[in-house]
């Protein structure tokens, strides 16, 4: 099985995935890292690990449709089986998602279905929740709403700041994302409606 990881930023999840794959905890090839930000640190991590990279900058294209067509072509050429979104800051179109139906995973830094959107950590912290944590889910047309694969609880401590809470959440992300990916690779995730059964 061949995986493509999509990133736009620092790529700490990408690093956790690379490390897990190197240890043999993810038994699949990391075939490609796709980024829409040409100088993001995630690309440096990929290059260091010897993974091919593919940069698609928004400004070089007329429309989202065009960008996605180019990405899809590349994914097909590279025979990618699974797409892993790891801090990829662009929404994918319904057409794109349907061409990799039930083969796209995402990680969100809050316990879905609470605190969807781009500020999951801040929103949960400001809301005063006592427990939050990351969610790995399948990507569907509706943002942050696909079937949930794994979640990890993170307690919010009295003296937590948004930054210390973010650190604790990221630590859990780096554990559950590789685990969820390996479950997918092993064919152990069965989607039944809204639920994911782990076989
Ligand atoms: C993570 O917090 C993830 O939950 C969210 O984007 C962030 C990516 O961080 N989707 P990194 O680039 O993996 O460090």
PDB file of C-alpha atoms and ligand atoms in Angstrom:
ATOM      1  CA  UNK A   1       0.000   0.000   0.000  1.00  0.00           C
ATOM      2  CA  UNK A   2       1.176   3.501  -0.843  1.00  0.00           C
ATOM      3  CA  UNK A   3       0.362   6.591   1.187  1.00  0.00           C
ATOM      4  CA  UNK A   4       0.444  10.295   0.291  1.00  0.00           C
ATOM      5  CA  UNK A   5       0.565  12.813   3.133  1.00  0.00           C
ATOM      6  CA  UNK A   6      -0.802  16.324   2.477  1.00  0.00           C
ATOM      7  CA  UNK A   7       0.683  19.162   4.566  1.00  0.00           C
ATOM      8  CA  UNK A   8       0.813  22.956   4.669  1.00  0.00           C
ATOM      9  CA  UNK A   9       2.783  23.661   7.828  1.00  0.00           C
ATOM     10  CA  UNK A  10       5.278  22.408  10.354  1.00  0.00           C
ATOM     11  CA  UNK A  11       4.594  18.739   9.715  1.00  0.00           C
ATOM     12  CA  UNK A  12       4.955  17.317  13.219  1.00  0.00           C
ATOM     13  CA  UNK A  13       2.287  14.740  12.381  1.00  0.00           C
ATOM     14  CA  UNK A  14       4.124  13.930   9.173  1.00  0.00           C
ATOM     15  CA  UNK A  15       7.257  13.387  11.279  1.00  0.00           C
ATOM     16  CA  UNK A  16       5.400  11.042  13.633  1.00  0.00           C
ATOM     17  CA  UNK A  17       4.155   9.105  10.596  1.00  0.00           C
ATOM     18  CA  UNK A  18       7.656   8.941   9.088  1.00  0.00           C
ATOM     19  CA  UNK A  19       9.111   7.726  12.397  1.00  0.00           C
ATOM     20  CA  UNK A  20       6.388   5.087  12.818  1.00  0.00           C
ATOM     21  CA  UNK A  21       6.918   3.854   9.285  1.00  0.00           C
ATOM     22  CA  UNK A  22      10.676   3.637   9.860  1.00  0.00           C
ATOM     23  CA  UNK A  23      10.110   1.632  13.054  1.00  0.00           C
ATOM     24  CA  UNK A  24       7.855  -0.719  11.104  1.00  0.00           C
ATOM     25  CA  UNK A  25       4.712   0.303  12.995  1.00  0.00           C
ATOM     26  CA  UNK A  26       3.153   1.500   9.731  1.00  0.00           C
ATOM     27  CA  UNK A  27       3.598  -1.223   7.176  1.00  0.00           C
ATOM     28  CA  UNK A  28       3.155   0.769   3.981  1.00  0.00           C
ATOM     29  CA  UNK A  29       5.201   3.010   1.711  1.00  0.00           C
ATOM     30  CA  UNK A  30       5.202   6.757   2.162  1.00  0.00           C
ATOM     31  CA  UNK A  31       5.095   7.504  -1.548  1.00  0.00           C
ATOM     32  CA  UNK A  32       4.529  11.238  -1.648  1.00  0.00           C
ATOM     33  CA  UNK A  33       4.184  14.403   0.377  1.00  0.00           C
ATOM     34  CA  UNK A  34       1.936  17.024  -1.225  1.00  0.00           C
ATOM     35  CA  UNK A  35       2.033  20.627  -0.097  1.00  0.00           C
ATOM     36  CA  UNK A  36       0.399  23.859  -1.193  1.00  0.00           C
ATOM     37  CA  UNK A  37       3.062  25.919   0.622  1.00  0.00           C
ATOM     38  CA  UNK A  38       6.406  25.755  -1.109  1.00  0.00           C
ATOM     39  CA  UNK A  39       8.640  26.538   1.844  1.00  0.00           C
ATOM     40  CA  UNK A  40       6.817  24.803   4.671  1.00  0.00           C
ATOM     41  CA  UNK A  41       8.858  22.788   7.142  1.00  0.00           C
ATOM     42  CA  UNK A  42       6.905  19.623   6.363  1.00  0.00           C
ATOM     43  CA  UNK A  43       8.586  19.540   2.931  1.00  0.00           C
ATOM     44  CA  UNK A  44      12.019  19.694   4.561  1.00  0.00           C
ATOM     45  CA  UNK A  45      11.073  16.744   6.774  1.00  0.00           C
ATOM     46  CA  UNK A  46       9.942  14.790   3.715  1.00  0.00           C
ATOM     47  CA  UNK A  47      13.133  15.545   1.795  1.00  0.00           C
ATOM     48  CA  UNK A  48      15.248  14.535   4.785  1.00  0.00           C
ATOM     49  CA  UNK A  49      13.396  11.232   4.955  1.00  0.00           C
ATOM     50  CA  UNK A  50      13.872  10.673   1.222  1.00  0.00           C
ATOM     51  CA  UNK A  51      10.173  10.963   0.375  1.00  0.00           C
ATOM     52  CA  UNK A  52       9.182  12.468  -2.964  1.00  0.00           C
ATOM     53  CA  UNK A  53       7.479  15.824  -2.706  1.00  0.00           C
ATOM     54  CA  UNK A  54       4.946  17.586  -4.877  1.00  0.00           C
ATOM     55  CA  UNK A  55       4.222  21.297  -4.471  1.00  0.00           C
ATOM     56  CA  UNK A  56       1.066  22.856  -5.856  1.00  0.00           C
ATOM     57  CA  UNK A  57       0.920  26.547  -5.096  1.00  0.00           C
ATOM     58  CA  UNK A  58      -2.508  28.097  -5.341  1.00  0.00           C
ATOM     59  CA  UNK A  59      -1.263  31.134  -7.243  1.00  0.00           C
ATOM     60  CA  UNK A  60       0.068  29.008 -10.082  1.00  0.00           C
ATOM     61  CA  UNK A  61      -3.437  27.823 -10.974  1.00  0.00           C
ATOM     62  CA  UNK A  62      -6.621  29.424 -12.214  1.00  0.00           C
ATOM     63  CA  UNK A  63      -9.005  27.435 -10.064  1.00  0.00           C
ATOM     64  CA  UNK A  64      -9.329  24.813  -7.363  1.00  0.00           C
ATOM     65  CA  UNK A  65     -10.551  22.404 -10.020  1.00  0.00           C
ATOM     66  CA  UNK A  66      -7.311  22.810 -11.904  1.00  0.00           C
ATOM     67  CA  UNK A  67      -5.133  22.282  -8.811  1.00  0.00           C
ATOM     68  CA  UNK A  68      -7.045  19.193  -7.826  1.00  0.00           C
ATOM     69  CA  UNK A  69      -6.813  17.744 -11.338  1.00  0.00           C
ATOM     70  CA  UNK A  70      -3.032  18.116 -11.207  1.00  0.00           C
ATOM     71  CA  UNK A  71      -2.852  16.525  -7.754  1.00  0.00           C
ATOM     72  CA  UNK A  72      -5.111  13.652  -8.793  1.00  0.00           C
ATOM     73  CA  UNK A  73      -3.019  12.964 -11.867  1.00  0.00           C
ATOM     74  CA  UNK A  74       0.090  12.792  -9.694  1.00  0.00           C
ATOM     75  CA  UNK A  75      -1.606  10.508  -7.157  1.00  0.00           C
ATOM     76  CA  UNK A  76      -2.644   8.139  -9.929  1.00  0.00           C
ATOM     77  CA  UNK A  77       0.847   8.165 -11.447  1.00  0.00           C
ATOM     78  CA  UNK A  78       2.319   7.347  -8.063  1.00  0.00           C
ATOM     79  CA  UNK A  79      -0.359   4.696  -7.465  1.00  0.00           C
ATOM     80  CA  UNK A  80      -1.402   6.196  -4.142  1.00  0.00           C
ATOM     81  CA  UNK A  81      -3.933   4.121  -2.173  1.00  0.00           C
ATOM     82  CA  UNK A  82      -4.482   6.299   0.883  1.00  0.00           C
ATOM     83  CA  UNK A  83      -4.407  10.070   1.426  1.00  0.00           C
ATOM     84  CA  UNK A  84      -3.506  11.330   4.878  1.00  0.00           C
ATOM     85  CA  UNK A  85      -4.242  14.990   5.585  1.00  0.00           C
ATOM     86  CA  UNK A  86      -1.834  16.317   8.194  1.00  0.00           C
ATOM     87  CA  UNK A  87      -2.306  20.028   8.640  1.00  0.00           C
ATOM     88  CA  UNK A  88      -3.335  20.566   5.005  1.00  0.00           C
ATOM     89  CA  UNK A  89      -5.083  23.919   5.080  1.00  0.00           C
ATOM     90  CA  UNK A  90      -7.237  23.621   1.972  1.00  0.00           C
ATOM     91  CA  UNK A  91     -10.679  22.152   1.698  1.00  0.00           C
ATOM     92  CA  UNK A  92     -10.977  19.415  -0.889  1.00  0.00           C
ATOM     93  CA  UNK A  93     -13.870  19.455  -3.338  1.00  0.00           C
ATOM     94  CA  UNK A  94     -16.596  16.822  -3.320  1.00  0.00           C
ATOM     95  CA  UNK A  95     -15.327  15.490  -6.656  1.00  0.00           C
ATOM     96  CA  UNK A  96     -11.830  15.041  -5.316  1.00  0.00           C
ATOM     97  CA  UNK A  97     -13.084  13.340  -2.151  1.00  0.00           C
ATOM     98  CA  UNK A  98     -15.280  11.024  -4.190  1.00  0.00           C
ATOM     99  CA  UNK A  99     -12.379   9.939  -6.328  1.00  0.00           C
ATOM    100  CA  UNK A 100     -10.691   8.654  -3.137  1.00  0.00           C
ATOM    101  CA  UNK A 101     -13.907   7.704  -1.391  1.00  0.00           C
ATOM    102  CA  UNK A 102     -13.296   6.343   2.116  1.00  0.00           C
ATOM    103  CA  UNK A 103      -9.567   6.556   1.442  1.00  0.00           C
ATOM    104  CA  UNK A 104      -8.822   9.960   2.934  1.00  0.00           C
ATOM    105  CA  UNK A 105      -8.027  10.425   6.619  1.00  0.00           C
ATOM    106  CA  UNK A 106      -7.750  13.675   8.548  1.00  0.00           C
ATOM    107  CA  UNK A 107      -6.718  14.630  12.056  1.00  0.00           C
ATOM    108  CA  UNK A 108      -8.528  17.370  13.922  1.00  0.00           C
ATOM    109  CA  UNK A 109      -7.268  18.797  17.245  1.00  0.00           C
ATOM    110  CA  UNK A 110     -10.585  18.567  19.116  1.00  0.00           C
ATOM    111  CA  UNK A 111     -13.046  15.870  20.060  1.00  0.00           C
ATOM    112  CA  UNK A 112     -15.432  15.945  17.095  1.00  0.00           C
ATOM    113  CA  UNK A 113     -18.240  16.689  16.585  1.00  0.00           C
ATOM    114  CA  UNK A 114     -17.346  19.532  18.960  1.00  0.00           C
ATOM    115  CA  UNK A 115     -15.185  22.438  17.843  1.00  0.00           C
ATOM    116  CA  UNK A 116     -15.021  21.871  14.123  1.00  0.00           C
ATOM    117  CA  UNK A 117     -13.079  24.305  11.967  1.00  0.00           C
ATOM    118  CA  UNK A 118      -9.639  25.822  11.951  1.00  0.00           C
ATOM    119  CA  UNK A 119      -9.433  26.837  15.630  1.00  0.00           C
ATOM    120  CA  UNK A 120     -10.356  23.602  17.373  1.00  0.00           C
ATOM    121  CA  UNK A 121      -7.857  24.008  20.219  1.00  0.00           C
ATOM    122  CA  UNK A 122      -8.571  27.690  20.921  1.00  0.00           C
ATOM    123  CA  UNK A 123     -12.330  27.226  20.694  1.00  0.00           C
ATOM    124  CA  UNK A 124     -12.310  24.308  23.145  1.00  0.00           C
ATOM    125  CA  UNK A 125      -9.978  26.144  25.537  1.00  0.00           C
ATOM    126  CA  UNK A 126     -12.060  29.328  25.496  1.00  0.00           C
ATOM    127  CA  UNK A 127     -15.235  27.348  25.962  1.00  0.00           C
ATOM    128  CA  UNK A 128     -13.831  26.021  29.225  1.00  0.00           C
ATOM    129  CA  UNK A 129     -14.125  22.304  28.509  1.00  0.00           C
ATOM    130  CA  UNK A 130     -12.433  19.995  30.986  1.00  0.00           C
ATOM    131  CA  UNK A 131     -11.609  17.326  28.401  1.00  0.00           C
ATOM    132  CA  UNK A 132     -10.598  17.756  24.793  1.00  0.00           C
ATOM    133  CA  UNK A 133      -8.241  15.908  22.438  1.00  0.00           C
ATOM    134  CA  UNK A 134      -7.608  14.901  18.851  1.00  0.00           C
ATOM    135  CA  UNK A 135      -9.857  13.001  16.451  1.00  0.00           C
ATOM    136  CA  UNK A 136      -8.844  10.954  13.410  1.00  0.00           C
ATOM    137  CA  UNK A 137     -11.711  10.683  10.949  1.00  0.00           C
ATOM    138  CA  UNK A 138     -12.509   9.788   7.369  1.00  0.00           C
ATOM    139  CA  UNK A 139     -12.962  12.797   5.132  1.00  0.00           C
ATOM    140  CA  UNK A 140     -16.369  13.373   3.607  1.00  0.00           C
ATOM    141  CA  UNK A 141     -17.852  16.351   1.804  1.00  0.00           C
ATOM    142  CA  UNK A 142     -18.838  18.070   5.044  1.00  0.00           C
ATOM    143  CA  UNK A 143     -15.929  19.597   6.915  1.00  0.00           C
ATOM    144  CA  UNK A 144     -14.744  17.702  10.018  1.00  0.00           C
ATOM    145  CA  UNK A 145     -17.853  15.539   9.922  1.00  0.00           C
ATOM    146  CA  UNK A 146     -16.782  12.158   8.538  1.00  0.00           C
ATOM    147  CA  UNK A 147     -16.870   8.830  10.423  1.00  0.00           C
ATOM    148  CA  UNK A 148     -14.598   8.850  13.465  1.00  0.00           C
ATOM    149  CA  UNK A 149     -11.727   6.359  13.596  1.00  0.00           C
ATOM    150  CA  UNK A 150      -9.882   7.173  16.841  1.00  0.00           C
ATOM    151  CA  UNK A 151      -9.970   9.836  19.540  1.00  0.00           C
ATOM    152  CA  UNK A 152      -7.748  10.507  22.532  1.00  0.00           C
ATOM    153  CA  UNK A 153      -8.866  12.365  25.651  1.00  0.00           C
ATOM    154  CA  UNK A 154      -6.697  15.185  26.961  1.00  0.00           C
ATOM    155  CA  UNK A 155      -7.586  16.659  30.351  1.00  0.00           C
ATOM    156  CA  UNK A 156      -7.540  20.441  30.579  1.00  0.00           C
ATOM    157  CA  UNK A 157      -5.530  21.348  33.678  1.00  0.00           C
ATOM    158  CA  UNK A 158      -6.249  24.362  35.891  1.00  0.00           C
ATOM    159  CA  UNK A 159      -2.960  25.982  34.947  1.00  0.00           C
ATOM    160  CA  UNK A 160      -3.104  25.167  31.245  1.00  0.00           C
ATOM    161  CA  UNK A 161      -2.696  27.942  28.718  1.00  0.00           C
ATOM    162  CA  UNK A 162      -3.791  27.531  25.125  1.00  0.00           C
ATOM    163  CA  UNK A 163      -0.145  26.785  24.305  1.00  0.00           C
ATOM    164  CA  UNK A 164       0.382  24.060  26.939  1.00  0.00           C
ATOM    165  CA  UNK A 165      -2.938  22.507  25.986  1.00  0.00           C
ATOM    166  CA  UNK A 166      -1.936  22.535  22.306  1.00  0.00           C
ATOM    167  CA  UNK A 167       1.291  20.769  23.227  1.00  0.00           C
ATOM    168  CA  UNK A 168      -0.574  18.044  25.093  1.00  0.00           C
ATOM    169  CA  UNK A 169      -3.000  17.589  22.194  1.00  0.00           C
ATOM    170  CA  UNK A 170      -0.224  17.358  19.608  1.00  0.00           C
ATOM    171  CA  UNK A 171       1.509  14.701  21.704  1.00  0.00           C
ATOM    172  CA  UNK A 172      -1.627  12.563  21.509  1.00  0.00           C
ATOM    173  CA  UNK A 173      -2.062  13.301  17.789  1.00  0.00           C
ATOM    174  CA  UNK A 174       1.375  11.851  17.157  1.00  0.00           C
ATOM    175  CA  UNK A 175       0.273   8.595  18.817  1.00  0.00           C
ATOM    176  CA  UNK A 176      -3.190   8.107  17.384  1.00  0.00           C
ATOM    177  CA  UNK A 177      -2.567   9.159  13.781  1.00  0.00           C
ATOM    178  CA  UNK A 178       0.065   6.495  13.036  1.00  0.00           C
ATOM    179  CA  UNK A 179      -2.124   3.946  14.838  1.00  0.00           C
ATOM    180  CA  UNK A 180      -5.182   4.850  12.756  1.00  0.00           C
ATOM    181  CA  UNK A 181      -3.141   4.703   9.558  1.00  0.00           C
ATOM    182  CA  UNK A 182      -1.856   1.231  10.365  1.00  0.00           C
ATOM    183  CA  UNK A 183      -5.438   0.074  11.132  1.00  0.00           C
ATOM    184  CA  UNK A 184      -6.416   1.301   7.663  1.00  0.00           C
ATOM    185  CA  UNK A 185      -3.397  -0.411   6.087  1.00  0.00           C
ATOM    186  CA  UNK A 186      -4.369  -3.681   7.756  1.00  0.00           C
ATOM    187  CA  UNK A 187      -7.914  -3.345   6.418  1.00  0.00           C
ATOM    188  CA  UNK A 188      -9.303  -3.243   9.930  1.00  0.00           C
ATOM    189  CA  UNK A 189     -11.538  -0.183   9.537  1.00  0.00           C
ATOM    190  CA  UNK A 190     -15.065  -0.922   8.459  1.00  0.00           C
ATOM    191  CA  UNK A 191     -17.354   2.044   7.855  1.00  0.00           C
ATOM    192  CA  UNK A 192     -20.964   1.352   8.789  1.00  0.00           C
ATOM    193  CA  UNK A 193     -22.967   4.532   8.284  1.00  0.00           C
ATOM    194  CA  UNK A 194     -21.602   7.096  10.704  1.00  0.00           C
ATOM    195  CA  UNK A 195     -19.627   4.526  12.638  1.00  0.00           C
ATOM    196  CA  UNK A 196     -16.253   2.983  12.065  1.00  0.00           C
ATOM    197  CA  UNK A 197     -15.974  -0.548  13.337  1.00  0.00           C
ATOM    198  CA  UNK A 198     -12.432  -1.612  14.236  1.00  0.00           C
ATOM    199  CA  UNK A 199     -12.172  -5.270  13.329  1.00  0.00           C
TER     200      UNK A 199
HETATM  201  C1  LIG B   1      -2.603  19.539  13.869  1.00  0.00           C
HETATM  202  O1  LIG B   1      -2.939  20.174  15.063  1.00  0.00           O
HETATM  203  C2  LIG B   1      -3.811  18.862  13.290  1.00  0.00           C
HETATM  204  O2  LIG B   1      -4.718  18.451  14.259  1.00  0.00           O
HETATM  205  C3  LIG B   1      -4.421  19.928  12.428  1.00  0.00           C
HETATM  206  O3  LIG B   1      -3.333  20.633  11.912  1.00  0.00           O
HETATM  207  C4  LIG B   1      -2.223  20.537  12.791  1.00  0.00           C
HETATM  208  C5  LIG B   1      -1.040  20.105  11.974  1.00  0.00           C
HETATM  209  O4  LIG B   1       0.163  20.226  12.664  1.00  0.00           O
HETATM  210  N1  LIG B   1      -5.255  19.342  11.415  1.00  0.00           N
HETATM  211  P1  LIG B   1       1.498  19.654  12.054  1.00  0.00           P
HETATM  212  O5  LIG B   1       1.755  20.381  10.735  1.00  0.00           O
HETATM  213  O6  LIG B   1       1.336  18.184  11.862  1.00  0.00           O
HETATM  214  O7  LIG B   1       2.557  19.976  13.057  1.00  0.00           O
END
